[in-house]
Every structure is written in structure tokens, then in C-alpha cells.
Amino acid sequence: MSKLDLTRREFVIGAATLPVVAQSQTIGDSLDRFVPTPLSLWYRAPAEEWVQALPIGNGRLGAMVFGGLALERLSLNEDTFFAGGPYNPINPEAKAALPEVRKLILEGKYAQAQSYANAHVMSHPIKQMSYQPIGDLLLNTFGLENVSDYVRELDLETAVVRTQFTSEQTRFVREVFASATDQLIVMRLRADRPRRIQTSLSFTTPQAATIHHEGDDVLVMSGVGPAENGIEGKIRFTAKLKVMNKGGTRSVGDASIHIAGADEVVICVAIATNYKRFDDLSADPEALTNEHLKQAALGYDELKRRHIVDYSNLFRRVVLDLTNADAAFTPTDERIRKSGYTVDPSLAALYFQYGRYLLIASSRPGTQPANLQGIWNERPRPPWESKWTININTEMNYWPVDIAGLSECIEPLLRMTQDLAITGATVARDMYGAKGWVAHHNTDLWRAAGPIDGAQWGLWPMGGVWLMQNLWDHWEFTRDRAFLSQLYPLMKGAAEFFFDTLAVNPQDGSLVTVPSISPENEHPFDAALCAGPAMDRQLLRDLFDHCSEATQVLGVDGDFRERCRATRAKLAPDRIGKAGQLQEWLEDWDLDAPELRHRHVSHLYGLYPSAQITVEDTPELAKAAQRSLEIRGDEATGWAMGWRINLWARLAQGDHAHAVLKMLLAPERTYPNMFDAHPPFQIDGNFGGAAGIAEMLLQSYRGRIHLLPALPRAWPRGNVTGLRARGGYIVDIRWSEGVLEMATITSMAGVPATLIYKDRTLELKPTKNQRQSFRWEKGRFSQTS
Ligand code: FUC
């Protein structure tokens, strides 16, 4: 009989010691003992709440696995299942009303401008559509008496959730994973004694749906998404499960399938909707699920092998070891509970790798981008509709993508932005009378691009420009010209919108965005609406600079380049205010704003993710940014702490960054399943935190690569391999006693850079199209190949 045996210390420190391809030797061995590794999230009891359950996902299909005994629950999601249907949100009054809003703002009548905008400019409906749960797959099991040795685990090495326990001298093991290769959620139930598996399978759903059988081995649930805010529900979905049992009997009940006396049971779940694009609902969920279910014929071991090969190809690119691996012998929820007062660097390493896991699980080529909850949502009325908030949250989701070696996972963000350039062109034309395209602070499956929620949150024309920064960053990291060619038209369209809509600020003659806001902060004049906040100017500087650079790389559009440069020159520079802070607005209002400790730090965009402000190049502005951070304070929502970690890291203050990370890892901001707590659950903090951990170890900007730029004293020893730096570099770093011991920097794109460790530098001059490595060893840099 297998037992949970915590005396057996078989540790794999990171992936470096594992074979590159799947551990085929573990397949079929799942009745083996449970041995936690530094890459396990594990627990001694079933999940009672959703935020204790463990997420699996293949980018499109998601499930939360509860690990229940008498009742096992998989809460199911499909990433295109949203409320409502295609709609045009533009308020027909908006175009005529905007000049008045502009005039009132430029006259300093902010509150009046805001109420006028709320009455005449905002979208209809004022809210967007919400992401919907498909429902639950339930497994009812009777007669599990005298349960002992319970353990459930999410293994990040293989992306498999495993639940094991003993009942009546029988060891039961359930495994479940979401396969991107075969588009199925696959589950296997096993026992170490024959004929002991008994279960009833059924679906439940909060949606309008019907359930029926096909034969005695397939259960089908079909339904339609709800109407919302007056928009009819148009998404149709089908979820189908197929059950295969070895031994025992199978029978169908009322909307359920019963298995009794089996040796082993395998369940495959396929889910699909009719969604193809925001304007095309012609997919056939019935045909798609049938197609996907055909893969069940491959059998469990082959499905699992294919899943692990695919997943580990992404996951194993980066290894992070921050030592104290023994901490993994403590269940994850206990480690989180104790994280405020214990030294547990490997919890940070686990958080980093979990962030990478969650990105792979929620954003793969062809899927929707990771939304506010990734892809995991059990509620028909989720917080903030579980859609895409593009004034920080969606962008933060993609901060780790390149630095953490998951480049491919950005594809859904590019596609969403391409969609927004279409819907946003209508908004530009019909709402602003402008060329190009614009998106505001939120979007949904229907790619609504108008301003929502209220002018104080939504009347911000920069959402698309911020997405462009993420995408530009991807080019910087990869130097993938084909990607840049796809991105360039979007950048150009975004810039053209601002050529038409920037206004002259009568105070200083500079060009300003108006109406706009500094997300989502109110200034001292009872309103958020304003002209030319710092973040908009920073975003536009990046946009125009990147447009100029792209025209040069691609050898196109000389006139457009000149126009970008000329327009950029008319934006007011960043300003330092009376408290020594970086001004959030054009005027020095910061200290008089009602919420001094506001969660958003929009004006610090210039410090991170942008590099307009750096300690080395603009020390005065960096000092002012630090002052702003101090005034804001570190205590904030999960995502806002995630941002602060990256900002402190860019200020080269590793201990401060680490102090904020510690707050993020504490139970107030991290649920037992390690999901980030805004609260409530919001996934951006996971991704912002993961990016921040990487940023403490490696930074790259303005043609420089900084090794260990913000290493905290709490991580005296460690090793990281596979991080990426801008310019197409792969970086491995090992350090001990807080000092760099060895580094290998490999150029993949032949882009020169300056490599920096403390006061030592090396000019990297790699040859194009040749893989070349540089090293730091025994206190000096050298070129090795
Ligand atoms: C922004 C933030 C909130 C929340 C929401 C989804 O509006 O200000 O804190 O994260 O997005």
C-alpha cells in the first residue's frame, strides 16, 4: 500500500536535473508514493472553497479541481463563453458632445465636464459583457469510509493535478490535466485493488442548458449564454464527456452515468462554443466537441505523454532555485500562512514558476488572452465581469511573457489588439471624428472599445496604446521581424488617432490628450477628468518613438516618421512637484488629491514597464518617482503590489522590492491555491509578482543588460537559467553570498548590448545569426564562443 511518506527526501531542484522531454517513466506509475518537490502546490485536505481548488488549463479550457472525496468537483470554463452578443456601444450623442467636454476641461471646469460627459458621451450599455462559467463536472462516490493519508497536488513540472487517499485498505489516485495538444480535459481514476472504483458522473450549470446521453458512455450538456445589459445572449456552448472504464459496469441514470466495480476509469471532457471572432458566431460546438473527443481513442497514457511533451517544452525553459528546498515538505497553504514571519525564499521561486504555469494555462496561440481571472471563473456575475481591464490589468498579465521565456503565449494579445484596431476604428470615426483607432479602459469578447462605467474611470483614450507597449516589448525581446510587420499597422493606426485628437493646452502650448484621466485617480477638483496626465504623455512618447523606430527597421513611411517626431516634441516633459514627487498631472496637484495612497501608480509607467525614467540616465526623475512611490505607500491591492515590486526593482532597491513581495505572498494577498487576492481573486497580481521576481534578478533596457540589479539580502544564494533579455538574449545567472558567481549570456539575434554587473561592464558585439555566449566567471567577463 502506498503512503504519504515525508521522510523520503527525493528532491529535484528545478528542471535542470530532469530530462528535457516528458518523464515517461512516471506515466503509469501514479500509484507511487507522493513526494513533494519545490514545484508542487500540495495540501492535506480537499478544497472547501474555490480559491483552495487547483487550476488546470490549456489556454482555452480551464478547470478548478477540488479534490473532494464523496463529491469531486471540476468547475469548468471555456475562454469564449461570455454573456451577450455582438453590439455597437457608441453613444450617438458623443461626437457632438465632446467639444463641450474638452472646452470645460481646458477652462478648469472639471466637475462640470465630468457630469456632462457622463450624461452625453459614455457608451450604451454603460457596462460590458461578463465572462461566464460553463458549469461543473461532478463525481459522486459512495462508501469511501475510513479515509487516511489524503494528499492533493498540482505538479508544475507536468501540469497534472493528483489526488490520492486511502480508504478501506485501498489506495485511490485521481489525475487530471488539460491538454492543449488534444483539446481535452482528461481525468483518470485508479485504485491499487481491483474492482474498487465506483462513481456517478454528472454536469450542473447555472446557464440555460439541457443535458442528455449519447449511448451509455457520453454525457452532453448544451446551452446558451445569458443576455446582459439588454444585449441578447448569443454564445452557444456544448460540453461533452466520454467515459471509458476497465472492468465493472456502466449504466445511465437521469442526466448521469454510473460506474460500479471498475478497475480504472478515464474521463475525457470536450467543450466548445460557436464563437469564431467578435463578429462571427458561425462555429459549430457540436461538431467541434465530437472532433476533440475522437482523440480519447489515443488512451490515457498517450494523451498524458503528449500533454507533458507540449507543456514542458514551454515550462522547462526557465529554472529558478532560491535554495531552502526543504520548505517544500510543508503544505503550500501552511507556507502561505506563515510567510509573513518565516524565511522561505523558495516560496518566491514557486510563486514565480506558478505565474509561468498560469500563463501557459491561460494564454496559448489561438486562444483568448488571459482575462482578469485568467480563464477560471465560477460566477455568473464575476467581479469586474472577469473580462479585460486594459488600463493596467491585462498589460500586467503579459509582463512575465518574454522575460520568463514564454514568448509564444503573447499571441492572443496580438490578436485581441488586431480586433480592437477594427472595432476601435469605428469608435475613432463615429465618436471622435478621427482617423486611426482607439480603445478605452476595458474590453470584452465583443471587443467593445468605447468608454464605459462612468467618465471618471472610462473616458481614457489610451488602452490601445498601452497594449502596444506590451507588444513592442515582445519585438524588443525577440527581434522577430515578422511579428513587427504584424504590429506596425496597429501602431500606426494608434498614432493617427492622436494626430487628429491631441489639443493645444492654452496654458503652455503643449499638446494634450483631452478628455482623459490618470487611471482611476481623482484630482483635487472633484473629478478625474483632466487634460494631458503624465501617463498619457509617457505612453505617447513611447508610441511615437516606437513608430519611428519601426519605420526605420521596416524601411517604410518616412513622412509618418517625421510626423511622429514632430508630434512627440510637442508633448510636455515629466515634471517634478513641490514634494519632490513625479507629478501625476500637468499641474502640481498630487498632494491635494483625495486619495494620496491610491492603488494606481499610472505616472510611474515611465519607470516600469517603460524605461523613460532610469536611475542611470534620468536620476532626478528616478528620485522623483521614488518619492511618489513613498507617498503612495506599499500597501495596496494584489496587482498594485505586483506593480510596486517591479518599480522598486527598477530603482535597484532589492530589499524594498522583496518587502513588498513578502506582503504579496502573505494570506491577505495570496489565497491557499496561490491565486492573487485583489481581493477578490484577480490573476494580474500573480503575473505582476512573477515579472517582479525576474526583474529583481535581471533587467534590460536602453541597450543594457543588468545582472542581479535588485538582489535582496533575503536571497543570498541562487541560480536562474533561461531568463530572456531585450535584444534576443538568454541569460543564466548563479550567485552566492549575494555576489555574482557565474553568468552565461547567449545572443540569439546578433544585437549589440552592454552587459553590466555592479561597476563592471562588457560590450557585447555578437555576430548576426550566430548563437554566441559571453561569461562572467571568477570576477571577470569573457567571450566563450
Ligand atoms: C481597475 C482597478 C481595480 C480592479 C479593476 C479590475 O479598475 O482599479 O482595482 O483591478 O481594474
PDB file of C-alpha atoms and ligand atoms in Angstrom, residues 372 384 389 391-393 441-442 457 520 598-600 637 639 678 682 684, ligand 1:
ATOM      1  CA  LEU A 372      -8.932  39.280 -15.128  1.00  0.00           C
ATOM      2  CA  TRP A 384     -15.483  43.415 -12.951  1.00  0.00           C
ATOM      3  CA  THR A 389      -9.306  45.837 -18.000  1.00  0.00           C
ATOM      4  CA  ASN A 391      -5.656  50.390 -18.044  1.00  0.00           C
ATOM      5  CA  ILE A 392      -3.205  48.074 -16.182  1.00  0.00           C
ATOM      6  CA  ASN A 393      -4.557  44.592 -15.551  1.00  0.00           C
ATOM      7  CA  HIS A 441     -10.104  51.249 -20.264  1.00  0.00           C
ATOM      8  CA  ASN A 442     -11.908  47.926 -20.769  1.00  0.00           C
ATOM      9  CA  TRP A 457     -12.983  55.552 -14.872  1.00  0.00           C
ATOM     10  CA  GLU A 520      -8.582  55.933 -11.982  1.00  0.00           C
ATOM     11  CA  HIS A 598      -4.280  55.337  -4.398  1.00  0.00           C
ATOM     12  CA  ARG A 599      -3.567  51.849  -5.779  1.00  0.00           C
ATOM     13  CA  HIS A 600      -2.840  53.027  -9.317  1.00  0.00           C
ATOM     14  CA  THR A 637      -4.416  45.614  -3.887  1.00  0.00           C
ATOM     15  CA  TRP A 639      -1.947  43.803  -8.651  1.00  0.00           C
ATOM     16  CA  HIS A 678      -7.112  41.823  -5.120  1.00  0.00           C
ATOM     17  CA  GLN A 682      -7.683  38.599  -9.767  1.00  0.00           C
ATOM     18  CA  ASP A 684      -2.819  40.082 -12.545  1.00  0.00           C
TER      19      ASP A 684
HETATM   20  C1  FUC B   1      -9.117  48.535 -12.289  1.00  0.00           C
HETATM   21  C2  FUC B   1      -8.568  48.643 -10.872  1.00  0.00           C
HETATM   22  C3  FUC B   1      -9.325  47.835  -9.880  1.00  0.00           C
HETATM   23  C4  FUC B   1      -9.568  46.451 -10.427  1.00  0.00           C
HETATM   24  C5  FUC B   1     -10.248  46.520 -11.769  1.00  0.00           C
HETATM   25  C6  FUC B   1     -10.473  45.186 -12.409  1.00  0.00           C
HETATM   26  O1  FUC B   1     -10.240  49.287 -12.441  1.00  0.00           O
HETATM   27  O2  FUC B   1      -8.562  49.968 -10.451  1.00  0.00           O
HETATM   28  O3  FUC B   1      -8.554  47.771  -8.699  1.00  0.00           O
HETATM   29  O4  FUC B   1      -8.355  45.781 -10.552  1.00  0.00           O
HETATM   30  O5  FUC B   1      -9.449  47.232 -12.660  1.00  0.00           O
END
